């Protein structure tokens, strides 16, 4: 039986992963090694019982007692804390879902790659902060990384059987987020609750707000550069309000292969789970006559400054991705807590990128875990200072 682990099992991607695994036979078909979560201990314990997991881990030490109690009598081991999450990744698995949110997903992903199996990667922050390290670790251990982010799964699928050298350009689409049609001068007043609604996708709170600011798309263009190894000039973003075309790949003969599908993450998760086969997945089948039309337009840089910052990061490379992601996480926390406004997020991240790149050499540093963690901490400290002083935002 295939041994599987799910990191971030209680989140949006995690729940969809558990749903597919359950539909595909659950504990009769899979040997579930470890499930991890955070505060949602009741859900984690239920998932662990349903899938008969060997162990369940919450990343928060203060949630340990509740998890232990919820698992009482089940024979399932309980553990807590970031180290316990990383140790769960040391337990050999053939297929691991990386669906923790934020930079916290990096270490478990790196540790899971050491088993030489498959890492289904939803945690885009791993590639943005430490892309070369992640890809090299996979190569060193004969492991495979399969993208789960919908755009990247789409690109991966359009490249099956193709010569990568024949790729001319890669286009990823963006819905435009919650404020796509708001007048620009209203954006400064946008609240976290307003930003946390998505026109098409049902996702976790943080990525939904990142979709409104397009920080999500900014992370994704960097993810394309790191995963597919293309030049930034070959990567284009288009606003596509219907969210049905996820990505398009243009080849040197002028052909364009597009990947379309319903806005349901179970497609990309199911593709990574069943690769290289295609399984029957419970996603809506598109009815093009009813859809009628698909729209595309260039994103307005004034509305989406995060995309401009992503270009700066891709040009700098090195540790710039780690700085960018950490500053973004800090700015997002501050926005969610009401300490800064919606537009200030991009201003803070831009200021951190400028300041940290003056203080350190972002370009030449080796992408080791230590260097990535240091750059991450430096960026968070710098963001905290800027946010504290930023009453004008
Ligand atoms: P959610 O916020 O819904 O879930 C995050 C998961 O991580 C939960 O299990 C949460 O636990 C756990 N978690 C939170 N903080 C930590 C931490 N510090 N250490 C360890 N675990 C933690 O996120 P999503 O499922 O939306 O996203 C997960 C990842 O997938 C992100 O990287 C996101 O960018 C990416 N992604 C998501 C998509 C989506 O459709 N949702 C689409 C494409 C990519 P708990 O909830 O129990 O506190
Ligand atoms: Mg995506």
Tab-separated table of C-alpha atoms and ligand atoms in Angstrom:
chain	number	residue	atom	x	y	z
A	1	UNK	CA	0.000	0.000	0.000
A	2	UNK	CA	1.189	3.501	-0.775
A	3	UNK	CA	2.339	5.330	2.354
A	4	UNK	CA	1.097	8.923	2.474
A	5	UNK	CA	1.407	11.938	4.769
A	6	UNK	CA	-0.451	15.243	4.654
A	7	UNK	CA	1.106	18.404	6.079
A	8	UNK	CA	-1.561	21.034	6.669
A	9	UNK	CA	-4.340	18.407	6.589
A	10	UNK	CA	-6.865	20.664	8.340
A	11	UNK	CA	-6.624	23.536	5.838
A	12	UNK	CA	-8.400	24.146	2.565
A	13	UNK	CA	-5.966	22.070	0.456
A	14	UNK	CA	-5.640	19.480	3.217
A	15	UNK	CA	-9.394	18.915	3.485
A	16	UNK	CA	-9.675	18.523	-0.290
A	17	UNK	CA	-6.778	16.047	-0.212
A	18	UNK	CA	-8.440	14.020	2.542
A	19	UNK	CA	-11.682	14.084	0.539
A	20	UNK	CA	-9.981	12.580	-2.529
A	21	UNK	CA	-8.077	10.003	-0.518
A	22	UNK	CA	-11.314	8.969	1.189
A	23	UNK	CA	-13.097	8.659	-2.170
A	24	UNK	CA	-10.195	6.582	-3.484
A	25	UNK	CA	-10.510	3.986	-0.724
A	26	UNK	CA	-9.188	5.738	2.415
A	27	UNK	CA	-7.367	3.473	4.835
A	28	UNK	CA	-8.167	0.411	2.712
A	29	UNK	CA	-6.133	1.848	-0.156
A	30	UNK	CA	-3.501	3.961	1.620
A	31	UNK	CA	-1.222	3.531	4.601
A	32	UNK	CA	-1.546	6.958	6.229
A	33	UNK	CA	1.652	7.774	8.105
A	34	UNK	CA	1.187	11.300	9.471
A	35	UNK	CA	-1.346	14.120	9.376
A	36	UNK	CA	-0.466	17.598	10.655
A	37	UNK	CA	-2.544	20.646	11.459
A	38	UNK	CA	-2.629	23.686	13.687
A	39	UNK	CA	-5.434	24.991	15.863
A	40	UNK	CA	-8.185	22.878	14.354
A	41	UNK	CA	-7.490	19.938	16.651
A	42	UNK	CA	-10.993	18.429	16.477
A	43	UNK	CA	-10.787	18.203	12.680
A	44	UNK	CA	-7.249	16.807	12.791
A	45	UNK	CA	-8.237	14.076	15.263
A	46	UNK	CA	-11.293	13.167	13.198
A	47	UNK	CA	-9.247	12.956	9.996
A	48	UNK	CA	-6.644	10.804	11.762
A	49	UNK	CA	-9.337	8.446	13.065
A	50	UNK	CA	-11.118	8.256	9.706
A	51	UNK	CA	-7.913	7.511	7.794
A	52	UNK	CA	-6.412	5.369	10.595
A	53	UNK	CA	-3.222	7.430	10.601
A	54	UNK	CA	-0.186	6.357	12.619
A	55	UNK	CA	0.227	9.837	14.051
A	56	UNK	CA	-1.294	13.314	14.226
A	57	UNK	CA	0.704	16.460	14.949
A	58	UNK	CA	-0.367	20.003	15.743
A	59	UNK	CA	2.236	22.710	15.140
A	60	UNK	CA	1.110	24.527	18.304
A	61	UNK	CA	2.487	23.111	21.609
A	62	UNK	CA	-0.465	24.598	23.527
A	63	UNK	CA	-2.844	22.397	21.491
A	64	UNK	CA	-1.139	19.165	22.548
A	65	UNK	CA	-3.462	18.247	25.444
A	66	UNK	CA	-6.580	18.811	23.363
A	67	UNK	CA	-5.182	16.649	20.557
A	68	UNK	CA	-4.131	13.888	22.946
A	69	UNK	CA	-7.608	13.875	24.489
A	70	UNK	CA	-9.330	13.872	21.106
A	71	UNK	CA	-7.278	10.818	20.093
A	72	UNK	CA	-7.730	8.931	23.363
A	73	UNK	CA	-8.333	5.216	22.847
A	74	UNK	CA	-7.553	5.371	19.118
A	75	UNK	CA	-3.965	4.131	19.340
A	76	UNK	CA	-2.917	7.105	17.163
A	77	UNK	CA	0.208	8.884	18.430
A	78	UNK	CA	-0.111	12.627	19.189
A	79	UNK	CA	2.664	15.215	19.078
A	80	UNK	CA	2.964	19.007	19.011
A	81	UNK	CA	5.271	21.832	17.996
A	82	UNK	CA	7.238	22.756	14.870
A	83	UNK	CA	9.964	20.191	15.629
A	84	UNK	CA	7.356	17.451	15.898
A	85	UNK	CA	5.940	18.523	12.508
A	86	UNK	CA	9.442	18.267	10.998
A	87	UNK	CA	9.998	14.893	12.685
A	88	UNK	CA	6.735	13.631	11.210
A	89	UNK	CA	8.306	14.349	7.812
A	90	UNK	CA	11.192	12.050	8.768
A	91	UNK	CA	8.783	9.122	8.798
A	92	UNK	CA	9.128	7.549	5.361
A	93	UNK	CA	6.211	8.114	3.006
A	94	UNK	CA	5.852	7.502	-0.737
A	95	UNK	CA	3.591	10.509	-1.313
A	96	UNK	CA	3.520	13.646	0.817
A	97	UNK	CA	1.180	16.599	0.490
A	98	UNK	CA	2.874	19.881	1.427
A	99	UNK	CA	-0.086	22.135	2.302
A	100	UNK	CA	1.030	24.106	5.334
A	101	UNK	CA	0.520	27.831	4.760
A	102	UNK	CA	3.568	30.116	4.710
A	103	UNK	CA	7.310	29.670	5.126
A	104	UNK	CA	6.624	27.107	7.896
A	105	UNK	CA	6.042	24.587	5.094
A	106	UNK	CA	9.656	24.672	3.911
A	107	UNK	CA	11.395	22.460	6.495
A	108	UNK	CA	8.854	19.609	6.480
A	109	UNK	CA	8.951	19.628	2.663
A	110	UNK	CA	12.746	19.429	2.593
A	111	UNK	CA	12.746	16.608	5.136
A	112	UNK	CA	10.066	14.658	3.231
A	113	UNK	CA	12.106	14.880	0.005
A	114	UNK	CA	14.866	12.850	1.663
A	115	UNK	CA	12.771	9.690	1.317
A	116	UNK	CA	12.982	9.947	-2.444
A	117	UNK	CA	9.213	9.746	-2.946
A	118	UNK	CA	6.782	12.308	-4.345
A	119	UNK	CA	6.191	15.708	-2.792
A	120	UNK	CA	2.883	17.176	-3.946
A	121	UNK	CA	3.656	20.860	-3.493
A	122	UNK	CA	0.848	23.266	-2.684
A	123	UNK	CA	3.088	25.302	-0.366
A	124	UNK	CA	4.312	27.805	-2.964
A	125	UNK	CA	6.270	29.669	-0.291
A	126	UNK	CA	8.850	26.814	-0.290
A	127	UNK	CA	9.733	27.493	-3.915
A	128	UNK	CA	9.697	31.268	-3.504
A	129	UNK	CA	11.939	31.269	-0.438
A	130	UNK	CA	14.282	28.416	-1.313
A	131	UNK	CA	13.556	27.195	-4.841
A	132	UNK	CA	17.099	26.088	-5.768
A	133	UNK	CA	17.512	24.284	-2.420
A	134	UNK	CA	14.202	22.471	-2.779
A	135	UNK	CA	14.853	21.391	-6.367
A	136	UNK	CA	18.435	20.307	-5.552
A	137	UNK	CA	17.273	18.301	-2.525
A	138	UNK	CA	14.781	16.501	-4.755
A	139	UNK	CA	17.511	15.713	-7.301
A	140	UNK	CA	19.946	14.542	-4.593
A	141	UNK	CA	17.448	12.039	-3.233
A	142	UNK	CA	15.767	10.961	-6.451
A	143	UNK	CA	12.515	12.531	-5.249
A	144	UNK	CA	9.851	14.103	-7.446
A	145	UNK	CA	8.081	17.400	-6.844
A	146	UNK	CA	4.656	17.635	-8.458
A	147	UNK	CA	3.082	21.090	-8.484
A	148	UNK	CA	-0.355	21.448	-6.897
A	149	UNK	CA	-0.880	25.176	-7.331
A	150	UNK	CA	-3.537	25.132	-10.068
A	151	UNK	CA	-1.598	27.267	-12.567
A	152	UNK	CA	1.563	25.229	-12.125
A	153	UNK	CA	-0.253	21.915	-12.330
A	154	UNK	CA	-1.803	23.267	-15.539
A	155	UNK	CA	1.607	24.194	-16.997
A	156	UNK	CA	3.012	20.811	-15.942
A	157	UNK	CA	0.138	19.052	-17.709
A	158	UNK	CA	0.487	21.039	-20.924
A	159	UNK	CA	4.190	20.121	-20.997
A	160	UNK	CA	3.656	16.353	-20.857
A	161	UNK	CA	5.478	14.899	-23.859
A	162	UNK	CA	6.824	18.317	-24.943
A	163	UNK	CA	10.421	19.458	-25.350
A	164	UNK	CA	11.051	22.148	-22.683
A	165	UNK	CA	13.461	23.850	-25.095
A	166	UNK	CA	10.520	24.523	-27.455
A	167	UNK	CA	8.698	26.649	-24.863
A	168	UNK	CA	8.539	30.309	-25.826
A	169	UNK	CA	6.329	31.701	-23.088
A	170	UNK	CA	4.196	30.736	-20.142
A	171	UNK	CA	1.002	32.613	-19.315
A	172	UNK	CA	-0.678	32.239	-15.949
A	173	UNK	CA	-4.070	33.711	-15.244
A	174	UNK	CA	-5.426	35.617	-12.268
A	175	UNK	CA	-9.047	36.222	-11.367
A	176	UNK	CA	-8.194	39.752	-10.260
A	177	UNK	CA	-9.428	39.021	-6.735
A	178	UNK	CA	-12.071	40.661	-4.604
A	179	UNK	CA	-11.316	44.237	-5.732
A	180	UNK	CA	-10.887	43.658	-9.451
A	181	UNK	CA	-13.662	46.097	-10.312
A	182	UNK	CA	-13.324	48.548	-7.435
A	183	UNK	CA	-12.340	52.126	-8.277
A	184	UNK	CA	-8.635	52.578	-7.442
A	185	UNK	CA	-9.258	55.313	-4.885
A	186	UNK	CA	-11.447	52.987	-2.821
A	187	UNK	CA	-8.726	50.339	-2.345
A	188	UNK	CA	-7.100	52.173	0.585
A	189	UNK	CA	-10.262	51.601	2.626
A	190	UNK	CA	-10.581	47.863	1.892
A	191	UNK	CA	-11.021	45.750	5.023
A	192	UNK	CA	-9.660	42.234	5.713
A	193	UNK	CA	-13.202	40.831	5.613
A	194	UNK	CA	-13.786	42.367	2.166
A	195	UNK	CA	-10.420	41.088	0.906
A	196	UNK	CA	-11.116	37.573	2.194
A	197	UNK	CA	-13.868	36.884	-0.342
A	198	UNK	CA	-12.871	35.409	-3.686
A	199	UNK	CA	-14.960	35.682	-6.848
A	200	UNK	CA	-14.265	32.096	-8.009
A	201	UNK	CA	-12.101	29.982	-5.692
A	202	UNK	CA	-12.850	28.764	-2.176
A	203	UNK	CA	-9.450	28.866	-0.388
A	204	UNK	CA	-7.813	29.611	2.957
A	205	UNK	CA	-8.067	33.163	4.345
A	206	UNK	CA	-4.440	34.168	3.706
A	207	UNK	CA	-4.253	33.108	0.065
A	208	UNK	CA	-7.651	34.713	-0.593
A	209	UNK	CA	-6.419	38.090	0.688
A	210	UNK	CA	-3.211	37.539	-1.311
A	211	UNK	CA	-5.413	37.088	-4.371
A	212	UNK	CA	-7.053	40.474	-3.807
A	213	UNK	CA	-3.626	42.170	-3.577
A	214	UNK	CA	-2.147	39.838	-6.244
A	215	UNK	CA	0.662	38.937	-3.872
A	216	UNK	CA	-0.524	35.410	-4.601
A	217	UNK	CA	0.133	35.900	-8.316
A	218	UNK	CA	3.457	37.539	-7.478
A	219	UNK	CA	4.478	34.411	-5.551
A	220	UNK	CA	3.248	32.313	-8.461
A	221	UNK	CA	5.338	33.996	-11.155
A	222	UNK	CA	8.408	33.409	-8.983
A	223	UNK	CA	7.206	29.827	-8.514
A	224	UNK	CA	7.075	29.440	-12.323
A	225	UNK	CA	10.646	30.719	-12.629
A	226	UNK	CA	11.911	28.358	-9.921
A	227	UNK	CA	9.995	25.252	-10.949
A	228	UNK	CA	10.165	25.434	-14.738
A	229	UNK	CA	13.516	27.231	-14.987
A	230	UNK	CA	12.343	29.808	-17.539
A	231	UNK	CA	13.511	33.378	-17.906
A	232	UNK	CA	11.272	36.006	-16.258
A	233	UNK	CA	10.707	37.649	-19.658
A	234	UNK	CA	8.954	34.437	-20.766
A	235	UNK	CA	6.377	34.639	-17.965
A	236	UNK	CA	3.206	36.668	-18.432
A	237	UNK	CA	0.194	37.251	-16.183
A	238	UNK	CA	-3.285	37.894	-17.581
A	239	UNK	CA	-6.412	38.845	-15.676
A	240	UNK	CA	-9.054	36.267	-16.586
A	241	UNK	CA	-12.214	36.893	-14.565
A	242	UNK	CA	-13.775	33.474	-15.293
A	243	UNK	CA	-10.823	31.493	-13.764
A	244	UNK	CA	-11.379	28.633	-16.201
A	245	UNK	CA	-8.136	28.825	-18.192
A	246	UNK	CA	-5.485	28.228	-15.529
A	247	UNK	CA	-2.380	28.535	-17.681
A	248	UNK	CA	-1.238	28.555	-21.304
A	249	UNK	CA	2.075	27.519	-22.763
A	250	UNK	CA	3.237	29.040	-26.057
A	251	UNK	CA	5.705	27.060	-28.174
A	252	UNK	CA	8.222	28.268	-30.758
A	253	UNK	CA	6.032	27.095	-33.637
A	254	UNK	CA	3.310	29.499	-32.495
A	255	UNK	CA	1.060	26.839	-30.982
A	256	UNK	CA	-0.496	27.552	-27.621
A	257	UNK	CA	-1.646	24.780	-25.302
A	258	UNK	CA	-4.154	25.931	-22.700
A	259	UNK	CA	-5.314	24.049	-19.646
A	260	UNK	CA	-8.935	24.598	-18.649
A	261	UNK	CA	-11.026	23.251	-15.843
A	262	UNK	CA	-13.465	24.153	-13.105
A	263	UNK	CA	-12.137	26.278	-10.241
A	264	UNK	CA	-11.802	23.279	-7.931
A	265	UNK	CA	-8.463	22.398	-6.347
A	266	UNK	CA	-9.392	18.731	-6.324
A	267	UNK	CA	-8.351	18.618	-9.970
A	268	UNK	CA	-4.727	19.632	-9.334
A	269	UNK	CA	-4.540	17.619	-6.089
A	270	UNK	CA	-6.055	14.565	-7.792
A	271	UNK	CA	-3.645	14.892	-10.714
A	272	UNK	CA	-0.673	14.913	-8.314
A	273	UNK	CA	-2.166	12.029	-6.323
A	274	UNK	CA	-2.711	9.792	-9.343
A	275	UNK	CA	0.131	10.929	-11.618
A	276	UNK	CA	1.064	9.713	-14.171
A	277	UNK	CA	-2.456	8.305	-14.491
A	278	UNK	CA	-5.662	10.292	-14.678
A	279	UNK	CA	-8.310	9.153	-12.226
A	280	UNK	CA	-12.018	9.874	-12.338
A	281	UNK	CA	-12.258	13.059	-10.250
A	282	UNK	CA	-15.383	14.612	-8.707
A	283	UNK	CA	-14.996	18.010	-10.407
A	284	UNK	CA	-17.553	19.867	-12.490
A	285	UNK	CA	-17.382	19.258	-16.263
A	286	UNK	CA	-17.323	22.544	-18.174
A	287	UNK	CA	-20.235	23.383	-20.464
A	288	UNK	CA	-18.746	25.818	-23.000
A	289	UNK	CA	-22.018	26.719	-24.680
A	290	UNK	CA	-23.318	27.900	-21.322
A	291	UNK	CA	-20.041	29.677	-20.447
A	292	UNK	CA	-20.225	31.498	-23.795
A	293	UNK	CA	-17.122	33.641	-23.509
A	294	UNK	CA	-13.736	33.880	-21.863
A	295	UNK	CA	-12.150	37.276	-21.161
A	296	UNK	CA	-8.516	38.286	-20.772
A	297	UNK	CA	-6.751	41.569	-20.052
A	298	UNK	CA	-3.398	42.845	-18.861
A	299	UNK	CA	-3.167	43.509	-15.118
A	300	UNK	CA	-2.919	47.201	-14.217
A	301	UNK	CA	0.395	47.719	-12.356
A	302	UNK	CA	-1.113	50.617	-10.399
A	303	UNK	CA	-3.811	48.312	-9.040
A	304	UNK	CA	-1.445	45.386	-8.477
A	305	UNK	CA	1.994	46.719	-7.379
A	306	UNK	CA	2.859	43.247	-5.994
A	307	UNK	CA	3.422	42.077	-9.572
A	308	UNK	CA	5.989	44.835	-10.099
A	309	UNK	CA	7.792	43.751	-6.908
A	310	UNK	CA	7.837	40.139	-8.145
A	311	UNK	CA	9.741	41.278	-11.242
A	312	UNK	CA	12.310	42.941	-8.972
A	313	UNK	CA	12.669	39.697	-6.975
A	314	UNK	CA	13.071	37.585	-10.113
A	315	UNK	CA	15.775	39.913	-11.402
A	316	UNK	CA	17.675	39.801	-8.075
A	317	UNK	CA	17.135	36.092	-7.303
A	318	UNK	CA	19.379	34.728	-4.509
A	319	UNK	CA	17.718	35.371	-1.162
A	320	UNK	CA	15.363	38.042	-2.509
A	321	UNK	CA	12.530	35.493	-2.632
A	322	UNK	CA	12.950	34.660	1.057
A	323	UNK	CA	12.942	38.372	1.941
A	324	UNK	CA	9.930	39.046	-0.269
A	325	UNK	CA	7.873	36.198	1.147
A	326	UNK	CA	8.702	36.961	4.793
A	327	UNK	CA	7.947	40.674	4.341
A	328	UNK	CA	4.677	39.739	2.638
A	329	UNK	CA	3.719	37.412	5.500
A	330	UNK	CA	4.470	40.146	8.058
A	331	UNK	CA	2.546	42.768	6.072
A	332	UNK	CA	-0.401	40.393	5.659
A	333	UNK	CA	-0.474	39.730	9.430
A	334	UNK	CA	-0.473	43.491	10.028
A	335	UNK	CA	-3.321	44.002	7.555
A	336	UNK	CA	-5.385	41.181	9.084
A	337	UNK	CA	-4.811	42.663	12.575
A	338	UNK	CA	-5.864	46.129	11.395
A	339	UNK	CA	-2.407	47.685	11.930
A	340	UNK	CA	-1.980	48.745	8.299
A	341	UNK	CA	-4.270	49.368	5.355
A	342	UNK	CA	-4.656	47.254	2.222
A	343	UNK	CA	-2.386	49.369	0.000
A	344	UNK	CA	0.291	49.601	2.694
A	345	UNK	CA	1.079	45.893	2.282
A	346	UNK	CA	2.879	46.468	-1.019
A	347	UNK	CA	4.529	49.634	0.332
A	348	UNK	CA	5.914	47.722	3.327
A	349	UNK	CA	7.175	44.830	1.192
A	350	UNK	CA	8.799	47.230	-1.298
A	351	UNK	CA	10.503	49.139	1.533
A	352	UNK	CA	11.779	45.915	3.136
A	353	UNK	CA	13.175	44.672	-0.182
A	354	UNK	CA	15.026	47.959	-0.704
A	355	UNK	CA	16.352	48.189	2.845
A	356	UNK	CA	17.421	44.549	3.229
A	357	UNK	CA	19.124	44.493	-0.139
A	358	UNK	CA	21.239	47.456	0.976
A	359	UNK	CA	22.174	45.702	4.208
A	360	UNK	CA	23.041	42.288	2.829
A	361	UNK	CA	24.142	40.697	-0.337
A	362	UNK	CA	20.954	39.031	-1.485
A	363	UNK	CA	22.276	38.130	-4.881
A	364	UNK	CA	25.404	36.130	-4.162
A	365	UNK	CA	24.450	34.235	-1.022
A	366	UNK	CA	24.231	30.474	-1.148
A	367	UNK	CA	20.630	29.260	-0.862
A	368	UNK	CA	21.170	27.132	2.246
A	369	UNK	CA	18.494	26.581	4.870
A	370	UNK	CA	20.460	28.697	7.380
A	371	UNK	CA	20.803	31.603	4.957
A	372	UNK	CA	17.134	31.398	3.997
A	373	UNK	CA	16.052	31.401	7.660
A	374	UNK	CA	18.328	34.373	8.397
A	375	UNK	CA	17.015	36.363	5.449
A	376	UNK	CA	13.473	35.473	6.524
A	377	UNK	CA	14.070	36.729	10.081
A	378	UNK	CA	15.851	39.878	8.896
A	379	UNK	CA	12.927	40.704	6.620
A	380	UNK	CA	10.353	40.103	9.379
A	381	UNK	CA	12.299	42.353	11.804
A	382	UNK	CA	12.643	45.042	9.172
A	383	UNK	CA	8.943	44.808	8.274
A	384	UNK	CA	7.998	45.087	11.965
A	385	UNK	CA	10.018	48.319	12.293
A	386	UNK	CA	8.505	49.820	9.167
A	387	UNK	CA	4.970	48.833	10.205
A	388	UNK	CA	5.487	50.318	13.682
A	389	UNK	CA	6.582	53.637	12.217
A	390	UNK	CA	3.961	53.618	9.514
A	391	UNK	CA	1.151	55.628	10.994
A	392	UNK	CA	1.037	57.561	7.751
A	393	UNK	CA	-0.113	54.454	5.855
B	1	LIG	P1	-5.202	27.116	5.098
B	1	LIG	O1	-4.941	28.328	5.910
B	1	LIG	O2	-6.602	26.738	4.772
B	1	LIG	O3	-4.516	25.836	5.835
B	1	LIG	C1	-3.197	25.882	6.293
B	1	LIG	C2	-2.827	24.620	7.024
B	1	LIG	O4	-1.567	24.806	7.689
B	1	LIG	C3	-3.790	24.223	8.128
B	1	LIG	O5	-3.718	22.824	8.298
B	1	LIG	C4	-3.216	24.946	9.333
B	1	LIG	O6	-3.684	24.401	10.559
B	1	LIG	C5	-1.749	24.701	9.116
B	1	LIG	N1	-0.865	25.707	9.693
B	1	LIG	C6	-1.107	27.029	9.904
B	1	LIG	N2	-0.004	27.630	10.398
B	1	LIG	C7	0.943	26.669	10.513
B	1	LIG	C8	2.302	26.664	10.984
B	1	LIG	N3	2.895	27.780	11.432
B	1	LIG	N4	2.987	25.502	10.968
B	1	LIG	C9	2.398	24.359	10.534
B	1	LIG	N5	1.118	24.298	10.088
B	1	LIG	C10	0.403	25.446	10.074
B	1	LIG	O7	-4.320	27.254	3.791
B	1	LIG	P2	-4.609	26.706	2.317
B	1	LIG	O8	-5.006	25.266	2.391
B	1	LIG	O9	-5.471	27.667	1.606
B	1	LIG	O10	-3.163	26.814	1.666
B	1	LIG	C11	-2.117	25.915	1.985
B	1	LIG	C12	-0.964	26.156	1.033
B	1	LIG	O11	-1.397	25.818	-0.286
B	1	LIG	C13	-0.491	27.612	0.956
B	1	LIG	O12	0.882	27.632	0.714
B	1	LIG	C14	-1.250	28.164	-0.236
B	1	LIG	O13	-0.577	29.239	-0.851
B	1	LIG	C15	-1.251	26.943	-1.149
B	1	LIG	N6	-2.345	26.930	-2.127
B	1	LIG	C16	-3.639	26.921	-1.693
B	1	LIG	C17	-4.684	26.907	-2.599
B	1	LIG	C18	-6.106	26.798	-2.137
B	1	LIG	O14	-6.996	26.612	-2.966
B	1	LIG	N7	-6.412	26.911	-0.861
B	1	LIG	C19	-4.430	26.953	-4.056
B	1	LIG	C20	-3.049	26.932	-4.398
B	1	LIG	C21	-2.038	26.926	-3.461
B	1	LIG	P3	-5.082	24.885	11.273
B	1	LIG	O15	-5.995	25.338	10.194
B	1	LIG	O16	-5.531	23.629	11.960
B	1	LIG	O17	-4.708	25.972	12.225
B	2	LIG	MG1	-2.674	29.334	-7.859
